[in-house]
PDB file of N, CA and C in Angstrom:
ATOM      1  N   UNK A  13      12.976   9.645  28.881  1.00 49.00           N
ATOM      2  CA  UNK A  13      12.509   9.648  27.504  1.00 49.00           C
ATOM      3  C   UNK A  13      11.037  10.023  27.460  1.00 49.00           C
ATOM      4  N   UNK A  14      10.628  10.697  26.390  1.00 65.00           N
ATOM      5  CA  UNK A  14       9.246  11.132  26.235  1.00 65.00           C
ATOM      6  C   UNK A  14       8.366  10.028  25.685  1.00 65.00           C
ATOM      7  N   UNK A  15       7.111  10.377  25.522  1.00 82.00           N
ATOM      8  CA  UNK A  15       6.147   9.442  24.955  1.00 82.00           C
ATOM      9  C   UNK A  15       6.492   9.145  23.488  1.00 82.00           C
ATOM     10  N   UNK A  16       6.099   7.996  23.049  1.00 86.00           N
ATOM     11  CA  UNK A  16       6.288   7.632  21.650  1.00 86.00           C
ATOM     12  C   UNK A  16       5.130   8.191  20.834  1.00 86.00           C
ATOM     13  N   UNK A  17       5.418   9.048  19.867  1.00 90.00           N
ATOM     14  CA  UNK A  17       4.402   9.587  18.980  1.00 90.00           C
ATOM     15  C   UNK A  17       4.452   8.799  17.672  1.00 90.00           C
ATOM     16  N   UNK A  18       3.521   7.870  17.508  1.00 91.00           N
ATOM     17  CA  UNK A  18       3.510   7.015  16.325  1.00 91.00           C
ATOM     18  C   UNK A  18       3.169   7.762  15.046  1.00 91.00           C
ATOM     19  N   UNK A  19       2.626   8.976  15.184  1.00 93.00           N
ATOM     20  CA  UNK A  19       2.171   9.724  14.024  1.00 93.00           C
ATOM     21  C   UNK A  19       3.248  10.591  13.392  1.00 93.00           C
ATOM     22  N   UNK A  20       4.387  10.720  14.042  1.00 94.00           N
ATOM     23  CA  UNK A  20       5.495  11.507  13.507  1.00 94.00           C
ATOM     24  C   UNK A  20       6.616  10.541  13.145  1.00 94.00           C
ATOM     25  N   UNK A  21       6.885  10.414  11.866  1.00 95.00           N
ATOM     26  CA  UNK A  21       7.901   9.475  11.425  1.00 95.00           C
ATOM     27  C   UNK A  21       8.074   9.534   9.930  1.00 95.00           C
ATOM     28  N   UNK A  22       8.701   8.506   9.416  1.00 96.00           N
ATOM     29  CA  UNK A  22       9.006   8.448   7.990  1.00 96.00           C
ATOM     30  C   UNK A  22       8.832   7.019   7.495  1.00 96.00           C
ATOM     31  N   UNK A  23       8.494   6.890   6.215  1.00 94.00           N
ATOM     32  CA  UNK A  23       8.529   5.587   5.567  1.00 94.00           C
ATOM     33  C   UNK A  23       9.979   5.324   5.182  1.00 94.00           C
ATOM     34  N   UNK A  24      10.503   4.176   5.588  1.00 93.00           N
ATOM     35  CA  UNK A  24      11.897   3.838   5.317  1.00 93.00           C
ATOM     36  C   UNK A  24      11.959   2.504   4.580  1.00 93.00           C
ATOM     37  N   UNK A  25      12.966   2.334   3.743  1.00 93.00           N
ATOM     38  CA  UNK A  25      13.121   1.053   3.054  1.00 93.00           C
ATOM     39  C   UNK A  25      13.302  -0.087   4.055  1.00 93.00           C
ATOM     40  N   UNK A  26      12.689  -1.217   3.763  1.00 91.00           N
ATOM     41  CA  UNK A  26      12.807  -2.408   4.608  1.00 91.00           C
ATOM     42  C   UNK A  26      13.097  -3.590   3.691  1.00 91.00           C
ATOM     43  N   UNK A  27      14.367  -3.991   3.594  1.00 90.00           N
ATOM     44  CA  UNK A  27      14.732  -5.046   2.651  1.00 90.00           C
ATOM     45  C   UNK A  27      14.240  -6.447   3.045  1.00 90.00           C
ATOM     46  N   UNK A  28      13.761  -6.619   4.285  1.00 87.00           N
ATOM     47  CA  UNK A  28      13.243  -7.934   4.668  1.00 87.00           C
ATOM     48  C   UNK A  28      11.962  -8.218   3.899  1.00 87.00           C
ATOM     49  N   UNK A  29      11.628  -9.460   3.791  1.00 75.00           N
ATOM     50  CA  UNK A  29      10.440  -9.844   3.026  1.00 75.00           C
ATOM     51  C   UNK A  29       9.191  -9.198   3.607  1.00 75.00           C
ATOM     52  N   UNK A  30       8.236  -8.853   2.747  1.00 79.00           N
ATOM     53  CA  UNK A  30       6.994  -8.282   3.264  1.00 79.00           C
ATOM     54  C   UNK A  30       6.236  -9.302   4.125  1.00 79.00           C
ATOM     55  N   UNK A  31       5.411  -8.795   5.026  1.00 81.00           N
ATOM     56  CA  UNK A  31       4.645  -9.664   5.915  1.00 81.00           C
ATOM     57  C   UNK A  31       3.655 -10.506   5.109  1.00 81.00           C
ATOM     58  N   UNK A  32       3.089  -9.918   4.073  1.00 84.00           N
ATOM     59  CA  UNK A  32       2.180 -10.648   3.188  1.00 84.00           C
ATOM     60  C   UNK A  32       2.243 -10.038   1.800  1.00 84.00           C
ATOM     61  N   UNK A  33       1.783 -10.792   0.834  1.00 82.00           N
ATOM     62  CA  UNK A  33       1.714 -10.309  -0.542  1.00 82.00           C
ATOM     63  C   UNK A  33       0.317 -10.595  -1.094  1.00 82.00           C
ATOM     64  N   UNK A  34       0.083 -10.149  -2.314  1.00 80.00           N
ATOM     65  CA  UNK A  34      -1.192 -10.412  -2.978  1.00 80.00           C
ATOM     66  C   UNK A  34      -1.448 -11.908  -3.129  1.00 80.00           C
ATOM     67  N   UNK A  35      -0.400 -12.688  -3.303  1.00 82.00           N
ATOM     68  CA  UNK A  35      -0.589 -14.125  -3.500  1.00 82.00           C
ATOM     69  C   UNK A  35      -0.689 -14.899  -2.182  1.00 82.00           C
ATOM     70  N   UNK A  36      -0.242 -14.322  -1.085  1.00 86.00           N
ATOM     71  CA  UNK A  36      -0.284 -15.059   0.184  1.00 86.00           C
ATOM     72  C   UNK A  36      -1.487 -14.730   1.051  1.00 86.00           C
ATOM     73  N   UNK A  37      -2.272 -13.727   0.680  1.00 88.00           N
ATOM     74  CA  UNK A  37      -3.407 -13.334   1.513  1.00 88.00           C
ATOM     75  C   UNK A  37      -4.705 -13.392   0.719  1.00 88.00           C
ATOM     76  N   UNK A  38      -5.631 -14.228   1.166  1.00 87.00           N
ATOM     77  CA  UNK A  38      -6.906 -14.387   0.460  1.00 87.00           C
ATOM     78  C   UNK A  38      -7.873 -13.230   0.702  1.00 87.00           C
ATOM     79  N   UNK A  39      -7.566 -12.336   1.645  1.00 87.00           N
ATOM     80  CA  UNK A  39      -8.459 -11.220   1.952  1.00 87.00           C
ATOM     81  C   UNK A  39      -8.295 -10.027   1.007  1.00 87.00           C
ATOM     82  N   UNK A  40      -7.311 -10.084   0.133  1.00 85.00           N
ATOM     83  CA  UNK A  40      -7.138  -9.024  -0.859  1.00 85.00           C
ATOM     84  C   UNK A  40      -8.049  -9.343  -2.031  1.00 85.00           C
ATOM     85  N   UNK A  41      -8.956  -8.441  -2.341  1.00 85.00           N
ATOM     86  CA  UNK A  41      -9.910  -8.659  -3.425  1.00 85.00           C
ATOM     87  C   UNK A  41      -9.260  -8.384  -4.779  1.00 85.00           C
ATOM     88  N   UNK A  42      -9.829  -8.961  -5.814  1.00 85.00           N
ATOM     89  CA  UNK A  42      -9.242  -8.877  -7.154  1.00 85.00           C
ATOM     90  C   UNK A  42      -8.980  -7.435  -7.586  1.00 85.00           C
ATOM     91  N   UNK A  43      -9.903  -6.521  -7.319  1.00 87.00           N
ATOM     92  CA  UNK A  43      -9.705  -5.143  -7.758  1.00 87.00           C
ATOM     93  C   UNK A  43      -8.635  -4.410  -6.947  1.00 87.00           C
ATOM     94  N   UNK A  44      -8.189  -5.009  -5.833  1.00 85.00           N
ATOM     95  CA  UNK A  44      -7.130  -4.415  -5.006  1.00 85.00           C
ATOM     96  C   UNK A  44      -5.764  -5.062  -5.258  1.00 85.00           C
ATOM     97  N   UNK A  45      -5.728  -6.068  -6.087  1.00 85.00           N
ATOM     98  CA  UNK A  45      -4.517  -6.845  -6.307  1.00 85.00           C
ATOM     99  C   UNK A  45      -3.625  -6.171  -7.345  1.00 85.00           C
ATOM    100  N   UNK A  46      -2.651  -5.410  -6.864  1.00 84.00           N
ATOM    101  CA  UNK A  46      -1.775  -4.629  -7.750  1.00 84.00           C
ATOM    102  C   UNK A  46      -1.034  -5.518  -8.736  1.00 84.00           C
ATOM    103  N   UNK A  47      -0.512  -6.636  -8.270  1.00 82.00           N
ATOM    104  CA  UNK A  47       0.272  -7.512  -9.144  1.00 82.00           C
ATOM    105  C   UNK A  47      -0.603  -8.127 -10.231  1.00 82.00           C
ATOM    106  N   UNK A  48      -1.771  -8.621  -9.853  1.00 84.00           N
ATOM    107  CA  UNK A  48      -2.678  -9.238 -10.816  1.00 84.00           C
ATOM    108  C   UNK A  48      -3.188  -8.206 -11.821  1.00 84.00           C
ATOM    109  N   UNK A  49      -3.296  -6.958 -11.398  1.00 89.00           N
ATOM    110  CA  UNK A  49      -3.802  -5.906 -12.277  1.00 89.00           C
ATOM    111  C   UNK A  49      -2.712  -5.213 -13.080  1.00 89.00           C
ATOM    112  N   UNK A  50      -1.511  -5.787 -13.113  1.00 88.00           N
ATOM    113  CA  UNK A  50      -0.489  -5.332 -14.035  1.00 88.00           C
ATOM    114  C   UNK A  50       0.614  -4.451 -13.479  1.00 88.00           C
ATOM    115  N   UNK A  51       0.662  -4.229 -12.171  1.00 87.00           N
ATOM    116  CA  UNK A  51       1.771  -3.430 -11.646  1.00 87.00           C
ATOM    117  C   UNK A  51       3.056  -4.242 -11.810  1.00 87.00           C
ATOM    118  N   UNK A  52       4.037  -3.732 -12.543  1.00 87.00           N
ATOM    119  CA  UNK A  52       5.223  -4.520 -12.878  1.00 87.00           C
ATOM    120  C   UNK A  52       6.273  -4.604 -11.761  1.00 87.00           C
ATOM    121  N   UNK A  53       6.270  -3.660 -10.840  1.00 87.00           N
ATOM    122  CA  UNK A  53       7.302  -3.642  -9.798  1.00 87.00           C
ATOM    123  C   UNK A  53       6.741  -4.185  -8.486  1.00 87.00           C
ATOM    124  N   UNK A  54       7.649  -4.495  -7.567  1.00 85.00           N
ATOM    125  CA  UNK A  54       7.231  -4.938  -6.231  1.00 85.00           C
ATOM    126  C   UNK A  54       7.903  -4.098  -5.144  1.00 85.00           C
ATOM    127  N   UNK A  55       8.565  -3.028  -5.543  1.00 86.00           N
ATOM    128  CA  UNK A  55       9.283  -2.192  -4.581  1.00 86.00           C
ATOM    129  C   UNK A  55       8.405  -1.589  -3.505  1.00 86.00           C
ATOM    130  N   UNK A  56       7.134  -1.368  -3.821  1.00 85.00           N
ATOM    131  CA  UNK A  56       6.221  -0.783  -2.838  1.00 85.00           C
ATOM    132  C   UNK A  56       5.973  -1.707  -1.640  1.00 85.00           C
ATOM    133  N   UNK A  57       6.337  -2.978  -1.762  1.00 86.00           N
ATOM    134  CA  UNK A  57       6.152  -3.931  -0.657  1.00 86.00           C
ATOM    135  C   UNK A  57       7.238  -3.817   0.411  1.00 86.00           C
ATOM    136  N   UNK A  58       8.341  -3.180   0.081  1.00 90.00           N
ATOM    137  CA  UNK A  58       9.514  -3.188   0.959  1.00 90.00           C
ATOM    138  C   UNK A  58       9.729  -1.864   1.682  1.00 90.00           C
ATOM    139  N   UNK A  59       8.709  -1.422   2.385  1.00 91.00           N
ATOM    140  CA  UNK A  59       8.769  -0.202   3.179  1.00 91.00           C
ATOM    141  C   UNK A  59       8.115  -0.460   4.527  1.00 91.00           C
ATOM    142  N   UNK A  60       8.538   0.285   5.532  1.00 91.00           N
ATOM    143  CA  UNK A  60       7.895   0.197   6.840  1.00 91.00           C
ATOM    144  C   UNK A  60       7.862   1.588   7.455  1.00 91.00           C
ATOM    145  N   UNK A  61       6.917   1.791   8.368  1.00 91.00           N
ATOM    146  CA  UNK A  61       6.784   3.057   9.070  1.00 91.00           C
ATOM    147  C   UNK A  61       7.785   3.088  10.214  1.00 91.00           C
ATOM    148  N   UNK A  62       8.528   4.168  10.328  1.00 93.00           N
ATOM    149  CA  UNK A  62       9.541   4.319  11.368  1.00 93.00           C
ATOM    150  C   UNK A  62       9.268   5.599  12.158  1.00 93.00           C
ATOM    151  N   UNK A  63       8.631   5.487  13.354  1.00 94.00           N
ATOM    152  CA  UNK A  63       8.422   6.682  14.176  1.00 94.00           C
ATOM    153  C   UNK A  63       9.773   7.305  14.537  1.00 94.00           C
ATOM    154  N   UNK A  64       9.815   8.622  14.609  1.00 91.00           N
ATOM    155  CA  UNK A  64      11.090   9.299  14.869  1.00 91.00           C
ATOM    156  C   UNK A  64      11.534   9.221  16.318  1.00 91.00           C
ATOM    157  N   UNK A  65      10.589   9.063  17.248  1.00 87.00           N
ATOM    158  CA  UNK A  65      10.954   9.148  18.664  1.00 87.00           C
ATOM    159  C   UNK A  65      11.041   7.805  19.380  1.00 87.00           C
ATOM    160  N   UNK A  66      10.859   6.694  18.653  1.00 89.00           N
ATOM    161  CA  UNK A  66      10.904   5.394  19.328  1.00 89.00           C
ATOM    162  C   UNK A  66      11.059   4.270  18.312  1.00 89.00           C
ATOM    163  N   UNK A  67      11.327   3.089  18.820  1.00 87.00           N
ATOM    164  CA  UNK A  67      11.419   1.893  17.996  1.00 87.00           C
ATOM    165  C   UNK A  67      10.047   1.237  17.933  1.00 87.00           C
ATOM    166  N   UNK A  68       9.621   0.880  16.758  1.00 87.00           N
ATOM    167  CA  UNK A  68       8.357   0.185  16.571  1.00 87.00           C
ATOM    168  C   UNK A  68       8.672  -1.272  16.236  1.00 87.00           C
ATOM    169  N   UNK A  69       8.415  -2.179  17.183  1.00 88.00           N
ATOM    170  CA  UNK A  69       8.743  -3.585  16.905  1.00 88.00           C
ATOM    171  C   UNK A  69       7.839  -4.156  15.818  1.00 88.00           C
ATOM    172  N   UNK A  70       8.315  -5.164  15.131  1.00 87.00           N
ATOM    173  CA  UNK A  70       7.505  -5.830  14.113  1.00 87.00           C
ATOM    174  C   UNK A  70       6.318  -6.499  14.805  1.00 87.00           C
ATOM    175  N   UNK A  71       5.164  -6.414  14.174  1.00 89.00           N
ATOM    176  CA  UNK A  71       3.930  -6.976  14.729  1.00 89.00           C
ATOM    177  C   UNK A  71       4.068  -8.486  14.907  1.00 89.00           C
ATOM    178  N   UNK A  72       3.654  -8.982  16.061  1.00 92.00           N
ATOM    179  CA  UNK A  72       3.704 -10.408  16.374  1.00 92.00           C
ATOM    180  C   UNK A  72       2.272 -10.936  16.425  1.00 92.00           C
ATOM    181  N   UNK A  73       1.796 -11.584  15.347  1.00 92.00           N
ATOM    182  CA  UNK A  73       0.405 -12.043  15.299  1.00 92.00           C
ATOM    183  C   UNK A  73       0.039 -13.004  16.427  1.00 92.00           C
ATOM    184  N   UNK A  74       0.935 -13.934  16.751  1.00 94.00           N
ATOM    185  CA  UNK A  74       0.633 -14.901  17.807  1.00 94.00           C
ATOM    186  C   UNK A  74       0.474 -14.212  19.161  1.00 94.00           C
ATOM    187  N   UNK A  75       1.350 -13.277  19.456  1.00 95.00           N
ATOM    188  CA  UNK A  75       1.255 -12.544  20.713  1.00 95.00           C
ATOM    189  C   UNK A  75      -0.042 -11.735  20.768  1.00 95.00           C
ATOM    190  N   UNK A  76      -0.370 -11.065  19.657  1.00 95.00           N
ATOM    191  CA  UNK A  76      -1.593 -10.277  19.599  1.00 95.00           C
ATOM    192  C   UNK A  76      -2.821 -11.152  19.831  1.00 95.00           C
ATOM    193  N   UNK A  77      -2.892 -12.281  19.117  1.00 94.00           N
ATOM    194  CA  UNK A  77      -4.048 -13.162  19.262  1.00 94.00           C
ATOM    195  C   UNK A  77      -4.153 -13.713  20.682  1.00 94.00           C
ATOM    196  N   UNK A  78      -3.020 -13.985  21.299  1.00 96.00           N
ATOM    197  CA  UNK A  78      -3.023 -14.451  22.680  1.00 96.00           C
ATOM    198  C   UNK A  78      -3.571 -13.369  23.619  1.00 96.00           C
ATOM    199  N   UNK A  79      -3.141 -12.127  23.424  1.00 96.00           N
ATOM    200  CA  UNK A  79      -3.615 -11.020  24.263  1.00 96.00           C
ATOM    201  C   UNK A  79      -5.101 -10.718  24.044  1.00 96.00           C
ATOM    202  N   UNK A  80      -5.597 -10.965  22.840  1.00 95.00           N
ATOM    203  CA  UNK A  80      -6.987 -10.639  22.507  1.00 95.00           C
ATOM    204  C   UNK A  80      -7.944 -11.820  22.678  1.00 95.00           C
ATOM    205  N   UNK A  81      -7.435 -12.936  23.150  1.00 96.00           N
ATOM    206  CA  UNK A  81      -8.253 -14.136  23.324  1.00 96.00           C
ATOM    207  C   UNK A  81      -9.469 -13.824  24.203  1.00 96.00           C
ATOM    208  N   UNK A  82     -10.641 -14.272  23.755  1.00 96.00           N
ATOM    209  CA  UNK A  82     -11.911 -14.086  24.472  1.00 96.00           C
ATOM    210  C   UNK A  82     -12.334 -12.624  24.590  1.00 96.00           C
ATOM    211  N   UNK A  83     -11.879 -11.783  23.682  1.00 96.00           N
ATOM    212  CA  UNK A  83     -12.289 -10.380  23.654  1.00 96.00           C
ATOM    213  C   UNK A  83     -13.047 -10.116  22.354  1.00 96.00           C
ATOM    214  N   UNK A  84     -13.891  -9.096  22.343  1.00 94.00           N
ATOM    215  CA  UNK A  84     -14.650  -8.702  21.166  1.00 94.00           C
ATOM    216  C   UNK A  84     -14.036  -7.449  20.561  1.00 94.00           C
ATOM    217  N   UNK A  85     -14.031  -7.385  19.228  1.00 88.00           N
ATOM    218  CA  UNK A  85     -13.532  -6.220  18.509  1.00 88.00           C
ATOM    219  C   UNK A  85     -14.581  -5.770  17.505  1.00 88.00           C
ATOM    220  N   UNK A  86     -14.644  -4.484  17.274  1.00 89.00           N
ATOM    221  CA  UNK A  86     -15.502  -3.930  16.230  1.00 89.00           C
ATOM    222  C   UNK A  86     -14.703  -2.875  15.471  1.00 89.00           C
ATOM    223  N   UNK A  87     -14.768  -2.937  14.155  1.00 87.00           N
ATOM    224  CA  UNK A  87     -14.114  -1.944  13.309  1.00 87.00           C
ATOM    225  C   UNK A  87     -15.200  -1.129  12.628  1.00 87.00           C
ATOM    226  N   UNK A  88     -15.154   0.157  12.819  1.00 91.00           N
ATOM    227  CA  UNK A  88     -16.185   1.037  12.279  1.00 91.00           C
ATOM    228  C   UNK A  88     -15.506   2.099  11.419  1.00 91.00           C
ATOM    229  N   UNK A  89     -16.032   2.327  10.223  1.00 91.00           N
ATOM    230  CA  UNK A  89     -15.449   3.356   9.387  1.00 91.00           C
ATOM    231  C   UNK A  89     -15.856   3.228   7.945  1.00 91.00           C
ATOM    232  N   UNK A  90     -15.047   3.831   7.082  1.00 91.00           N
ATOM    233  CA  UNK A  90     -15.334   3.879   5.652  1.00 91.00           C
ATOM    234  C   UNK A  90     -14.450   2.888   4.897  1.00 91.00           C
ATOM    235  N   UNK A  91     -14.304   3.118   3.597  1.00 88.00           N
ATOM    236  CA  UNK A  91     -13.510   2.193   2.784  1.00 88.00           C
ATOM    237  C   UNK A  91     -12.038   2.189   3.183  1.00 88.00           C
ATOM    238  N   UNK A  92     -11.542   3.286   3.690  1.00 90.00           N
ATOM    239  CA  UNK A  92     -10.149   3.315   4.170  1.00 90.00           C
ATOM    240  C   UNK A  92     -10.013   2.384   5.369  1.00 90.00           C
ATOM    241  N   UNK A  93     -10.979   2.451   6.269  1.00 90.00           N
ATOM    242  CA  UNK A  93     -10.971   1.544   7.426  1.00 90.00           C
ATOM    243  C   UNK A  93     -11.069   0.094   6.968  1.00 90.00           C
ATOM    244  N   UNK A  94     -11.877  -0.137   5.952  1.00 89.00           N
ATOM    245  CA  UNK A  94     -11.999  -1.498   5.430  1.00 89.00           C
ATOM    246  C   UNK A  94     -10.653  -1.997   4.910  1.00 89.00           C
ATOM    247  N   UNK A  95      -9.925  -1.142   4.208  1.00 88.00           N
ATOM    248  CA  UNK A  95      -8.595  -1.527   3.736  1.00 88.00           C
ATOM    249  C   UNK A  95      -7.674  -1.866   4.897  1.00 88.00           C
ATOM    250  N   UNK A  96      -7.759  -1.103   5.972  1.00 89.00           N
ATOM    251  CA  UNK A  96      -6.943  -1.381   7.160  1.00 89.00           C
ATOM    252  C   UNK A  96      -7.309  -2.735   7.761  1.00 89.00           C
ATOM    253  N   UNK A  97      -8.593  -3.019   7.823  1.00 91.00           N
ATOM    254  CA  UNK A  97      -9.035  -4.308   8.368  1.00 91.00           C
ATOM    255  C   UNK A  97      -8.544  -5.451   7.491  1.00 91.00           C
ATOM    256  N   UNK A  98      -8.626  -5.289   6.178  1.00 91.00           N
ATOM    257  CA  UNK A  98      -8.128  -6.333   5.284  1.00 91.00           C
ATOM    258  C   UNK A  98      -6.628  -6.549   5.480  1.00 91.00           C
ATOM    259  N   UNK A  99      -5.887  -5.490   5.597  1.00 90.00           N
ATOM    260  CA  UNK A  99      -4.455  -5.595   5.854  1.00 90.00           C
ATOM    261  C   UNK A  99      -4.196  -6.289   7.191  1.00 90.00           C
ATOM    262  N   UNK A 100      -4.968  -5.913   8.190  1.00 91.00           N
ATOM    263  CA  UNK A 100      -4.849  -6.502   9.521  1.00 91.00           C
ATOM    264  C   UNK A 100      -5.101  -8.019   9.451  1.00 91.00           C
ATOM    265  N   UNK A 101      -6.131  -8.430   8.724  1.00 91.00           N
ATOM    266  CA  UNK A 101      -6.430  -9.856   8.573  1.00 91.00           C
ATOM    267  C   UNK A 101      -5.297 -10.584   7.850  1.00 91.00           C
ATOM    268  N   UNK A 102      -4.709  -9.917   6.861  1.00 91.00           N
ATOM    269  CA  UNK A 102      -3.567 -10.509   6.163  1.00 91.00           C
ATOM    270  C   UNK A 102      -2.386 -10.711   7.099  1.00 91.00           C
ATOM    271  N   UNK A 103      -2.120  -9.716   7.932  1.00 90.00           N
ATOM    272  CA  UNK A 103      -1.007  -9.812   8.883  1.00 90.00           C
ATOM    273  C   UNK A 103      -1.262 -10.942   9.894  1.00 90.00           C
ATOM    274  N   UNK A 104      -2.511 -11.062  10.340  1.00 90.00           N
ATOM    275  CA  UNK A 104      -2.845 -12.106  11.310  1.00 90.00           C
ATOM    276  C   UNK A 104      -2.768 -13.499  10.711  1.00 90.00           C
ATOM    277  N   UNK A 105      -3.034 -13.597   9.411  1.00 86.00           N
ATOM    278  CA  UNK A 105      -3.029 -14.924   8.794  1.00 86.00           C
ATOM    279  C   UNK A 105      -1.624 -15.352   8.405  1.00 86.00           C
TER     280      UNK A 105
END
């Protein structure tokens, strides 16, 4: 089997509950809160990225935190990167 290319894939419906929502994560700021700002649907929460050449397991926060114990991380970038970091913090919490 070849290498897994995470960048080639599709967004697919995922009927399982989302990892976090606007109400379960305190790192989502008011201006980013779709539900609080009047978005009537929640269908956008039920999607996941599916690489075409491999299986992408669901993120395991406990395993990740265990592997990263006593390590330093730095996130550098723009507002898009900031959104990724906020999402990452939500997943970890």
